[in-house]
Amino acid sequence: MKKILLVLIVLKATQPCFSQGTLKITTGTTFKAKNGPHIVVNDMNLKNNATIQQATNDATFDFKGNTNDTISGTGNTIINTINLAKKAGSLLTLQRNISIVSQVIFAGGLLNLDNYIMDLSASGILSNENELSRAYTTGSGYIQATNNLNAPLLS
């Protein structure tokens, strides 16, 4: 009985020590989610070593929870929408360049660009950014938006 009780105590004591989960998309995979589903990434990292290729109105990645998480990997990462809904003070940190098709919604937590680029291309926007939930950098990272100009006037 003492051995069983000791095992239960050890398991309970080490429960918070288990490593944080990772949603890993492996080489050779193309990740597509169509027609607006929500992919909830709760206290998890997103590691893309393949291709995430989304278009307008495809999936929303909901980053939630109260741990600091990352977007990393070696693959091409094009995400329709990111809903950043983490607890106050929690971070989502880029560890690779990403592209946003539609929007990044700031509902809680901080987005650390670190040394990477978040490309909004011609259609992406930042929504609800405020002092408590915003994008920033601790390195050389930045947000870029590009668009073709049709016969611009120079003055």
Tab-separated table of C-alpha atoms in Angstrom:
chain	number	residue	atom	x	y	z
A	1	MET	CA	0.000	0.000	0.000
A	2	LYS	CA	2.868	2.382	0.824
A	3	LYS	CA	4.449	1.773	-2.606
A	4	ILE	CA	1.214	2.584	-4.457
A	5	LEU	CA	0.671	5.729	-2.397
A	6	LEU	CA	4.272	6.841	-3.016
A	7	VAL	CA	3.875	6.295	-6.787
A	8	LEU	CA	0.667	8.376	-6.801
A	9	ILE	CA	2.334	11.194	-4.860
A	10	VAL	CA	5.334	11.205	-7.237
A	11	LEU	CA	3.051	11.236	-10.286
A	12	LYS	CA	0.968	14.074	-8.897
A	13	ALA	CA	4.052	16.101	-7.950
A	14	THR	CA	5.626	15.749	-11.411
A	15	GLN	CA	2.440	16.410	-13.371
A	16	PRO	CA	3.210	20.116	-13.991
A	17	CYS	CA	6.738	19.171	-15.152
A	18	PHE	CA	5.627	17.376	-18.332
A	19	SER	CA	6.781	19.169	-21.453
A	20	GLN	CA	4.540	21.510	-23.339
A	21	GLY	CA	2.749	20.042	-26.356
A	22	THR	CA	3.450	20.841	-29.982
A	23	LEU	CA	1.195	20.692	-33.006
A	24	LYS	CA	3.787	19.419	-35.487
A	25	ILE	CA	3.174	19.260	-39.216
A	26	THR	CA	5.835	16.998	-40.692
A	27	THR	CA	7.730	17.109	-43.978
A	28	GLY	CA	5.747	16.017	-47.019
A	29	THR	CA	2.407	17.161	-45.598
A	30	THR	CA	0.159	19.926	-46.893
A	31	PHE	CA	-2.151	21.200	-44.168
A	32	LYS	CA	-5.448	22.589	-45.496
A	33	ALA	CA	-8.619	23.376	-43.593
A	34	LYS	CA	-11.459	24.901	-45.611
A	35	ASN	CA	-14.795	26.592	-44.934
A	36	GLY	CA	-13.905	28.344	-41.689
A	37	PRO	CA	-13.097	25.789	-38.973
A	38	HIS	CA	-11.252	26.888	-35.831
A	39	ILE	CA	-8.022	25.073	-35.005
A	40	VAL	CA	-7.547	25.589	-31.274
A	41	VAL	CA	-3.909	25.617	-30.219
A	42	ASN	CA	-4.287	25.770	-26.427
A	43	ASP	CA	-0.949	26.075	-24.582
A	44	MET	CA	0.848	24.485	-27.538
A	45	ASN	CA	3.543	25.409	-30.021
A	46	LEU	CA	2.928	25.223	-33.770
A	47	LYS	CA	5.859	23.649	-35.624
A	48	ASN	CA	5.422	23.555	-39.383
A	49	ASN	CA	8.050	21.574	-41.299
A	50	ALA	CA	5.772	21.191	-44.323
A	51	THR	CA	3.187	23.515	-45.902
A	52	ILE	CA	0.306	25.410	-44.351
A	53	GLN	CA	-1.402	26.994	-47.350
A	54	GLN	CA	-4.626	28.831	-46.584
A	55	ALA	CA	-6.783	31.234	-48.553
A	56	THR	CA	-9.433	33.763	-47.544
A	57	ASN	CA	-12.236	32.213	-45.433
A	58	ASP	CA	-10.215	29.089	-44.656
A	59	ALA	CA	-9.381	28.124	-41.060
A	60	THR	CA	-8.695	30.305	-38.033
A	61	PHE	CA	-5.838	29.350	-35.726
A	62	ASP	CA	-6.965	30.146	-32.151
A	63	PHE	CA	-3.912	30.514	-29.898
A	64	LYS	CA	-5.223	30.278	-26.324
A	65	GLY	CA	-3.996	29.518	-22.824
A	66	ASN	CA	-1.571	30.999	-20.349
A	67	THR	CA	1.823	29.602	-21.428
A	68	ASN	CA	4.297	31.205	-23.828
A	69	ASP	CA	4.094	29.503	-27.222
A	70	THR	CA	5.880	29.685	-30.580
A	71	ILE	CA	5.331	29.359	-34.308
A	72	SER	CA	8.407	27.654	-35.743
A	73	GLY	CA	9.592	25.132	-38.306
A	74	THR	CA	11.118	25.084	-41.769
A	75	GLY	CA	7.973	24.980	-43.932
A	76	ASN	CA	5.965	27.622	-45.773
A	77	THR	CA	3.377	29.069	-43.355
A	78	ILE	CA	0.449	30.988	-44.879
A	79	ILE	CA	-2.391	31.365	-42.374
A	80	ASN	CA	-5.819	32.848	-43.072
A	81	THR	CA	-6.565	34.192	-39.578
A	82	ILE	CA	-4.821	34.105	-36.213
A	83	ASN	CA	-7.002	34.743	-33.174
A	84	LEU	CA	-4.595	35.570	-30.337
A	85	ALA	CA	-6.667	34.951	-27.196
A	86	LYS	CA	-4.051	34.145	-24.562
A	87	LYS	CA	-4.116	35.215	-20.922
A	88	ALA	CA	-2.729	38.669	-20.141
A	89	GLY	CA	1.076	38.717	-20.355
A	90	SER	CA	1.353	35.385	-22.237
A	91	LEU	CA	3.344	35.419	-25.476
A	92	LEU	CA	3.098	33.957	-28.930
A	93	THR	CA	6.612	34.282	-30.397
A	94	LEU	CA	7.541	33.908	-34.052
A	95	GLN	CA	10.529	31.702	-34.753
A	96	ARG	CA	10.035	31.910	-38.503
A	97	ASN	CA	8.512	34.241	-41.109
A	98	ILE	CA	4.757	33.864	-41.643
A	99	SER	CA	2.130	35.280	-44.000
A	100	ILE	CA	-1.383	36.305	-42.992
A	101	VAL	CA	-4.157	36.233	-45.598
A	102	SER	CA	-7.029	37.920	-43.715
A	103	GLN	CA	-6.279	39.133	-40.195
A	104	VAL	CA	-4.653	38.835	-36.808
A	105	ILE	CA	-7.262	39.375	-34.089
A	106	PHE	CA	-5.861	40.553	-30.749
A	107	ALA	CA	-8.154	39.274	-27.981
A	108	GLY	CA	-5.453	38.762	-25.316
A	109	GLY	CA	-1.736	38.152	-24.972
A	110	LEU	CA	1.238	39.534	-26.882
A	111	LEU	CA	2.711	38.683	-30.280
A	112	ASN	CA	6.526	38.850	-30.220
A	113	LEU	CA	7.913	39.127	-33.756
A	114	ASP	CA	11.470	38.546	-32.451
A	115	ASN	CA	13.702	38.582	-35.585
A	116	TYR	CA	11.042	37.506	-38.069
A	117	ILE	CA	8.631	39.043	-40.570
A	118	MET	CA	4.853	38.837	-40.489
A	119	ASP	CA	3.666	39.569	-44.029
A	120	LEU	CA	0.106	40.897	-44.346
A	121	SER	CA	0.454	41.001	-48.168
A	122	ALA	CA	-2.303	43.096	-49.805
A	123	SER	CA	-5.324	41.977	-47.773
A	124	GLY	CA	-4.213	41.205	-44.207
A	125	ILE	CA	-5.072	43.482	-41.279
A	126	LEU	CA	-4.471	43.771	-37.541
A	127	SER	CA	-7.735	43.873	-35.533
A	128	ASN	CA	-8.350	45.069	-31.955
A	129	GLU	CA	-4.684	45.743	-31.231
A	130	ASN	CA	-4.308	47.648	-27.952
A	131	GLU	CA	-1.744	48.237	-25.216
A	132	LEU	CA	-2.518	44.912	-23.471
A	133	SER	CA	-2.735	42.761	-26.608
A	134	ARG	CA	-0.429	43.814	-29.422
A	135	ALA	CA	2.485	42.962	-31.688
A	136	TYR	CA	6.019	44.034	-30.752
A	137	THR	CA	9.587	42.912	-31.295
A	138	THR	CA	12.585	42.180	-29.114
A	139	GLY	CA	14.812	41.926	-32.175
A	140	SER	CA	14.721	43.061	-35.785
A	141	GLY	CA	11.295	41.626	-36.677
A	142	TYR	CA	8.633	43.677	-38.397
A	143	ILE	CA	5.195	43.624	-40.015
A	144	GLN	CA	4.966	44.330	-43.722
A	145	ALA	CA	2.063	44.907	-46.099
A	146	THR	CA	2.528	45.076	-49.853
A	147	ASN	CA	0.233	46.062	-52.683
A	148	ASN	CA	0.524	46.911	-56.338
A	149	LEU	CA	-0.154	50.545	-57.202
A	150	ASN	CA	-2.166	51.269	-60.329
A	151	ALA	CA	-0.897	54.485	-61.969
A	152	PRO	CA	0.117	56.333	-58.773
A	153	LEU	CA	0.513	60.099	-58.932
A	154	LEU	CA	3.775	61.555	-57.743
A	155	SER	CA	3.719	65.078	-56.392
